[in-house]
mmCIF file of C-alpha atoms in Angstrom:
data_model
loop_
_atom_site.group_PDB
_atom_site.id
_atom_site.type_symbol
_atom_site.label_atom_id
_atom_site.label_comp_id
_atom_site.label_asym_id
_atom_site.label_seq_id
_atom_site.Cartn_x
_atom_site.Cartn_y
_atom_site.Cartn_z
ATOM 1 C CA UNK N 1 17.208 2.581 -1.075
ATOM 2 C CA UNK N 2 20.854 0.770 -1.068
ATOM 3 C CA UNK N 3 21.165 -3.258 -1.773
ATOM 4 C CA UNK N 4 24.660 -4.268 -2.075
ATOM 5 C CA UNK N 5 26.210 -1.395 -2.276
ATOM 6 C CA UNK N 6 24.570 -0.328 -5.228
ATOM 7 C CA UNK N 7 21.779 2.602 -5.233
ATOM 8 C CA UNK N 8 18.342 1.101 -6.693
ATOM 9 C CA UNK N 9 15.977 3.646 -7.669
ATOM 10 C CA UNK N 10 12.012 2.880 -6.235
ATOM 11 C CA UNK N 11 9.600 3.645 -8.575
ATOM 12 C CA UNK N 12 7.428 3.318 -6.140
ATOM 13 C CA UNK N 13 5.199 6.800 -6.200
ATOM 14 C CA UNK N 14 2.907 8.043 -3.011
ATOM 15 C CA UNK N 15 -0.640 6.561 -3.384
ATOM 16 C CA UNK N 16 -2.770 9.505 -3.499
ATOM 17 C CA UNK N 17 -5.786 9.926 -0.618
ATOM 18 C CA UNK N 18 -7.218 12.897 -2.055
ATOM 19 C CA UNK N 19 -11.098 11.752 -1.864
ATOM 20 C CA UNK N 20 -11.992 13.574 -5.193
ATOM 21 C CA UNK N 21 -8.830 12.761 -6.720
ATOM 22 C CA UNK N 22 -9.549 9.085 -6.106
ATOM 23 C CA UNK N 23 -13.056 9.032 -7.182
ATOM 24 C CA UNK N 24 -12.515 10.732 -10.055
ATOM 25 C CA UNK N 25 -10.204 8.413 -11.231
ATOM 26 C CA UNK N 26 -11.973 5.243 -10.211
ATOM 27 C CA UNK N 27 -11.686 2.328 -12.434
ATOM 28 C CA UNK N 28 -15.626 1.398 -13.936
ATOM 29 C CA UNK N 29 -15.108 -0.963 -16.745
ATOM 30 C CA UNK N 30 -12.872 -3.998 -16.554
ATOM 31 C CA UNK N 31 -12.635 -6.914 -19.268
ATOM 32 C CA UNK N 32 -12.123 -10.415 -18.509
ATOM 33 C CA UNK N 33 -10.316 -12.760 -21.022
ATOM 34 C CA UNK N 34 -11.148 -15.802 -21.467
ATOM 35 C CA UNK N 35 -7.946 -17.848 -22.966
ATOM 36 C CA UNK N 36 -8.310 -21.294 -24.961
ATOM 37 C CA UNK N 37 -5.549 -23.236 -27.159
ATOM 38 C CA UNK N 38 -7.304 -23.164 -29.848
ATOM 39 C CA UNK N 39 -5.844 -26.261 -31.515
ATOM 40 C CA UNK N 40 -7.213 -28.050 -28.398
ATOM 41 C CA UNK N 41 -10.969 -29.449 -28.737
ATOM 42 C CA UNK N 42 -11.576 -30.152 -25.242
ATOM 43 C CA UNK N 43 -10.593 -26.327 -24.012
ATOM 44 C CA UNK N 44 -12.526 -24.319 -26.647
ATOM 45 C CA UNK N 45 -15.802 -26.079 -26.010
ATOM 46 C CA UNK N 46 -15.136 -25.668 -21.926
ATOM 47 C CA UNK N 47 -14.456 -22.009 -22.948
ATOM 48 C CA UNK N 48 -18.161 -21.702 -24.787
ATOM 49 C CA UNK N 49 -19.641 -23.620 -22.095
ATOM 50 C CA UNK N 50 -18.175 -21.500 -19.375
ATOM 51 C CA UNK N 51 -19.069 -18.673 -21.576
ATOM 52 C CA UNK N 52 -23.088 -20.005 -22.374
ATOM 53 C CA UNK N 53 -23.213 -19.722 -18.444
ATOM 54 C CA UNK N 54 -22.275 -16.440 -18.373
ATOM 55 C CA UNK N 55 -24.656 -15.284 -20.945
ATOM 56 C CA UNK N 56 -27.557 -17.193 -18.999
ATOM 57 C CA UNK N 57 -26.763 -15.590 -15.555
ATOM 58 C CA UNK N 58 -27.050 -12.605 -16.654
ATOM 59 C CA UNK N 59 -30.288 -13.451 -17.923
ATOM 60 C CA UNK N 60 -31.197 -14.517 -14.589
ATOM 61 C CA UNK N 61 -29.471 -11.190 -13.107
ATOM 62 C CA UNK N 62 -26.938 -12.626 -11.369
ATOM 63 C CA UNK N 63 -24.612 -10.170 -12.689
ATOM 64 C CA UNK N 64 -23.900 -7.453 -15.214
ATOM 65 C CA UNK N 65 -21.171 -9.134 -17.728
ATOM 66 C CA UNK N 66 -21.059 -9.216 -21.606
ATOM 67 C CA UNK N 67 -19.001 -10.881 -23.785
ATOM 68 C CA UNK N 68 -18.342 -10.227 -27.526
ATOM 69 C CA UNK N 69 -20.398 -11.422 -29.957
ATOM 70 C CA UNK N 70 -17.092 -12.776 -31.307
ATOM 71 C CA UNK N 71 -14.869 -15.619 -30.391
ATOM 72 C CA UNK N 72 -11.688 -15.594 -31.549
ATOM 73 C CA UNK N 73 -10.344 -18.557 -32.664
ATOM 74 C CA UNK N 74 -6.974 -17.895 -32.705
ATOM 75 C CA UNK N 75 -4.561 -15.255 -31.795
ATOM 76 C CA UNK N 76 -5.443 -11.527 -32.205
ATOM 77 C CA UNK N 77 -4.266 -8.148 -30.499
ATOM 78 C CA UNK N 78 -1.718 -8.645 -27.366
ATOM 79 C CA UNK N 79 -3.857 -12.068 -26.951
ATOM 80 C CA UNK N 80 -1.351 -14.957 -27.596
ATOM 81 C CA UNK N 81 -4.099 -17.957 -28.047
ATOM 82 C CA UNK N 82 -7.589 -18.441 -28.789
ATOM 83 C CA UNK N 83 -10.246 -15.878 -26.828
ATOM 84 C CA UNK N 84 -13.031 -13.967 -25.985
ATOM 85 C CA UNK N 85 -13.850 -11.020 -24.413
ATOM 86 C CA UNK N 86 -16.160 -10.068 -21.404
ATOM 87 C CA UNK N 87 -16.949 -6.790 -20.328
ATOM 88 C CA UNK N 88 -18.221 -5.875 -16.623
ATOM 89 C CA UNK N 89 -19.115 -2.440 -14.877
ATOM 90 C CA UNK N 90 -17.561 -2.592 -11.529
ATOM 91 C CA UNK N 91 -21.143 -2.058 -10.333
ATOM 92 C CA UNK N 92 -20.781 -6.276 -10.545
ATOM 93 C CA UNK N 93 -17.338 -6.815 -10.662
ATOM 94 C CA UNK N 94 -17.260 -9.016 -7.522
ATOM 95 C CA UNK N 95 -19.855 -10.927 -8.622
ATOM 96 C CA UNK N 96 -18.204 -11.903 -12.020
ATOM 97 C CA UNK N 97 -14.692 -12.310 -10.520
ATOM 98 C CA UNK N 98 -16.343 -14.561 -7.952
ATOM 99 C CA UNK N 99 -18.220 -16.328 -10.642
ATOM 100 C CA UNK N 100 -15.194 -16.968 -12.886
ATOM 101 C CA UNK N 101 -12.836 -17.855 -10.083
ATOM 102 C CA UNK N 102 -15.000 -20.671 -8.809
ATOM 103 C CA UNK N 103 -16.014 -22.201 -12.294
ATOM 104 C CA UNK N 104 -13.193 -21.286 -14.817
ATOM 105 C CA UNK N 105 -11.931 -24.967 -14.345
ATOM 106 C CA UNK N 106 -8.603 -25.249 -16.024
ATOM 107 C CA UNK N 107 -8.919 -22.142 -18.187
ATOM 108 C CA UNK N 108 -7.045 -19.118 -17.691
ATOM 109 C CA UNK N 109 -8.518 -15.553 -17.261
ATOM 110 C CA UNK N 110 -6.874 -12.010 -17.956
ATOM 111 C CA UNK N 111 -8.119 -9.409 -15.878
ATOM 112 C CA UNK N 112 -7.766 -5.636 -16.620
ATOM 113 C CA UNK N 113 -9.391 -2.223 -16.593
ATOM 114 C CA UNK N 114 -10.254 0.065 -19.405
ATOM 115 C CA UNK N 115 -8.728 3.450 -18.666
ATOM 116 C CA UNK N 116 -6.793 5.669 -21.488
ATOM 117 C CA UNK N 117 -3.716 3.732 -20.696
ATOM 118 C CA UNK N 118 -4.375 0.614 -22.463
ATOM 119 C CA UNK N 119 -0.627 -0.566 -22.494
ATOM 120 C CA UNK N 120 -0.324 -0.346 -18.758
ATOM 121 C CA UNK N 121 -3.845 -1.746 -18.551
ATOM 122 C CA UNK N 122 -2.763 -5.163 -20.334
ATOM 123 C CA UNK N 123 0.986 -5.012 -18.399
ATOM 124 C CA UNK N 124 1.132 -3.833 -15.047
ATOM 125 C CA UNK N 125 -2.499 -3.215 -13.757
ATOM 126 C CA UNK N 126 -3.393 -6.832 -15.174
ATOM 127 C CA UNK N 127 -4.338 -9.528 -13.033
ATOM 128 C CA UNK N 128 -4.479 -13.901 -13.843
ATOM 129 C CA UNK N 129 -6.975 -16.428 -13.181
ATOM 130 C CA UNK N 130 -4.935 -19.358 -13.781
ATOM 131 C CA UNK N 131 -1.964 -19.834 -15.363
ATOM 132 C CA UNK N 132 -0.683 -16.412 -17.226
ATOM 133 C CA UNK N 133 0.600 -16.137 -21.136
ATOM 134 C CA UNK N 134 2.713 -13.693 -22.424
ATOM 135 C CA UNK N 135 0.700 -10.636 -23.927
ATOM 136 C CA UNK N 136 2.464 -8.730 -27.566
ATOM 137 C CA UNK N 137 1.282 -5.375 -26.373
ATOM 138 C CA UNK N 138 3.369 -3.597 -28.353
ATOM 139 C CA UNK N 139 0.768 -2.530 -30.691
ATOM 140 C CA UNK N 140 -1.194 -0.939 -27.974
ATOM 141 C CA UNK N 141 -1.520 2.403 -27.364
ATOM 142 C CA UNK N 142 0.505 4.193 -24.831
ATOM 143 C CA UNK N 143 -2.490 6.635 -23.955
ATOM 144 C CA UNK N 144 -5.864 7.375 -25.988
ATOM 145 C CA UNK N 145 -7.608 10.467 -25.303
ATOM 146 C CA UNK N 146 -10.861 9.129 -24.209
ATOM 147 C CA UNK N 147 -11.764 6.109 -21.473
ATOM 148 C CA UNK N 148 -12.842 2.735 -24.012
ATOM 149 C CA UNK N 149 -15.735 2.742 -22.013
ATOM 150 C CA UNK N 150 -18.675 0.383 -23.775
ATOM 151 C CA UNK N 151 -22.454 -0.325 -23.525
ATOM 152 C CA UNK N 152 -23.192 3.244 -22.787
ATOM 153 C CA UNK N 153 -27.211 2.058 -23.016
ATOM 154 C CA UNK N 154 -27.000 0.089 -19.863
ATOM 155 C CA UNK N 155 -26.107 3.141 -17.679
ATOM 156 C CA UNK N 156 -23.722 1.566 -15.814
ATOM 157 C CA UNK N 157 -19.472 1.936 -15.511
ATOM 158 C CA UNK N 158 -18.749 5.103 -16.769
ATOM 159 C CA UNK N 159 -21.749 5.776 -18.025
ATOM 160 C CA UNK N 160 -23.456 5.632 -14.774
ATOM 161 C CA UNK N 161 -24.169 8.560 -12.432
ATOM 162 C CA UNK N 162 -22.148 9.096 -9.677
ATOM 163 C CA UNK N 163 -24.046 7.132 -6.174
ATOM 164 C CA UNK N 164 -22.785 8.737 -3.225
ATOM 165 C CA UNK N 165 -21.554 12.825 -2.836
ATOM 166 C CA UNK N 166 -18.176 13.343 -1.521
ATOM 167 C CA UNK N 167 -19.970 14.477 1.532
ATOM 168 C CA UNK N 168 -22.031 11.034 1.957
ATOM 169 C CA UNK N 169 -18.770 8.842 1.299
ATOM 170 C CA UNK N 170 -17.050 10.700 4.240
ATOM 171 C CA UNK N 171 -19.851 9.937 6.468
ATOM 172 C CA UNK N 172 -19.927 6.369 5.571
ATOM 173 C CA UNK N 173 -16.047 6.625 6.231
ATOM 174 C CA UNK N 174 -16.901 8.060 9.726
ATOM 175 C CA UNK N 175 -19.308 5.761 10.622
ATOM 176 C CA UNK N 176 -17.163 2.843 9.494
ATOM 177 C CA UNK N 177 -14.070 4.274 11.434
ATOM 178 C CA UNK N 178 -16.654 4.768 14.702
ATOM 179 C CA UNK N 179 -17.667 1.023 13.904
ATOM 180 C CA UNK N 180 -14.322 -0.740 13.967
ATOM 181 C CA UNK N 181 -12.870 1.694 16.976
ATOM 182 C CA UNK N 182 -14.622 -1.877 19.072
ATOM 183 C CA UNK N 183 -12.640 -4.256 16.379
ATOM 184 C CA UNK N 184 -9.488 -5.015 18.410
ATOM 185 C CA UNK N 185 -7.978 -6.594 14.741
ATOM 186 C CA UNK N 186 -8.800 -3.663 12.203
ATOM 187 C CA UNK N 187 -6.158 -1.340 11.689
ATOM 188 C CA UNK N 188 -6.985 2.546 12.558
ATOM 189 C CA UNK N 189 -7.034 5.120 9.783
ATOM 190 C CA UNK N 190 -4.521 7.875 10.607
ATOM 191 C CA UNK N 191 -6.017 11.295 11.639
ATOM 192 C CA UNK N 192 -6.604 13.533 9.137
ATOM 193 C CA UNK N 193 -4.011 16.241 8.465
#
């Protein structure tokens, strides 16, 4: 790629589409941080309210989330301000995104998986509810040798066992592609080489 006259070098790399390759390496565990100035009354009681909630829908099983036992009240790790911690299984990721999108209020949120890249988890596969802050990650590890997976006893993330085969995702796939061929708006998967 040329801009300018100068060459710029894409480090963009070829999304892989190798089925087993991709399930494989699925994300199943994500944390959600919830951020509070902690000098600031009226934000650190929204963030235990907001967080209360969360501990009584899950009660109620409207999701799987679980937060720390511990709120921190002030800086610690890459986190910049005052926050806690809620892990989800992407079994009810959707759920708790949706949940923390529509009632976060003025507080921001730091998405990101846990994978053995924790660095790149916190920088660039991170995602903001709200307004973002700048993370010190530079105490992170670069890779750990095992996935920070958590709450093994709940069977769920990467504890879980896998749902579908390989052979009954492709024949969801097929049936979804044969579904859409009368959807004049949904792109066309290519043909397979």
């Amino acid at each position: 790629m040329k801009m300018s006259g100068q060459s710029v070098i894409s480090s963009f790399a070829k999304p892989p589409t190798d089925l087993q390759y991709v399930v494989d390496n699925e994300i199943k565990e994500w944390h959600f941080h919830i951020y509070f100035h902690q000098n600031n009354t009226q934000e650190h009681s929204e963030a235990l309210q907001l967080r209360d909630a969360v501990l009584r829908l899950r009660r109620d099983g409207a999701f799987i989330a679980v937060p720390l036992f511990r709120v921190n009240t002030g800086p610690i790790g890459p986190h910049p301000v005052g926050s806690y911690e809620v892990w989800c299984p992407a079994e009810t990721f959707a759920s708790v995104f949706s949940y923390l999108s529509m009632y976060r209020g003025n507080l921001s949120v730091l998405i990101h998986p846990l994978t053995r890249d924790q660095k790149r988890d916190h920088e660039s596969r991170a995602a903001w509810l709200g307004q973002p802050y700048p993370l010190d990650t530079s105490k992170l590890p670069v890779r750990s040798e095992d996935i920070p997976s958590q709450y093994h006893s709940l069977q769920l993330g990467y504890a879980a066992q896998p749902s579908l085969t390989l052979d009954q995702r492709r024949k969801l796939g097929e049936n979804v592609e044969h579904i859409l061929t009368k959807e004049k708006e949904a792109a066309k998967a290519p043909p397979r080489d």
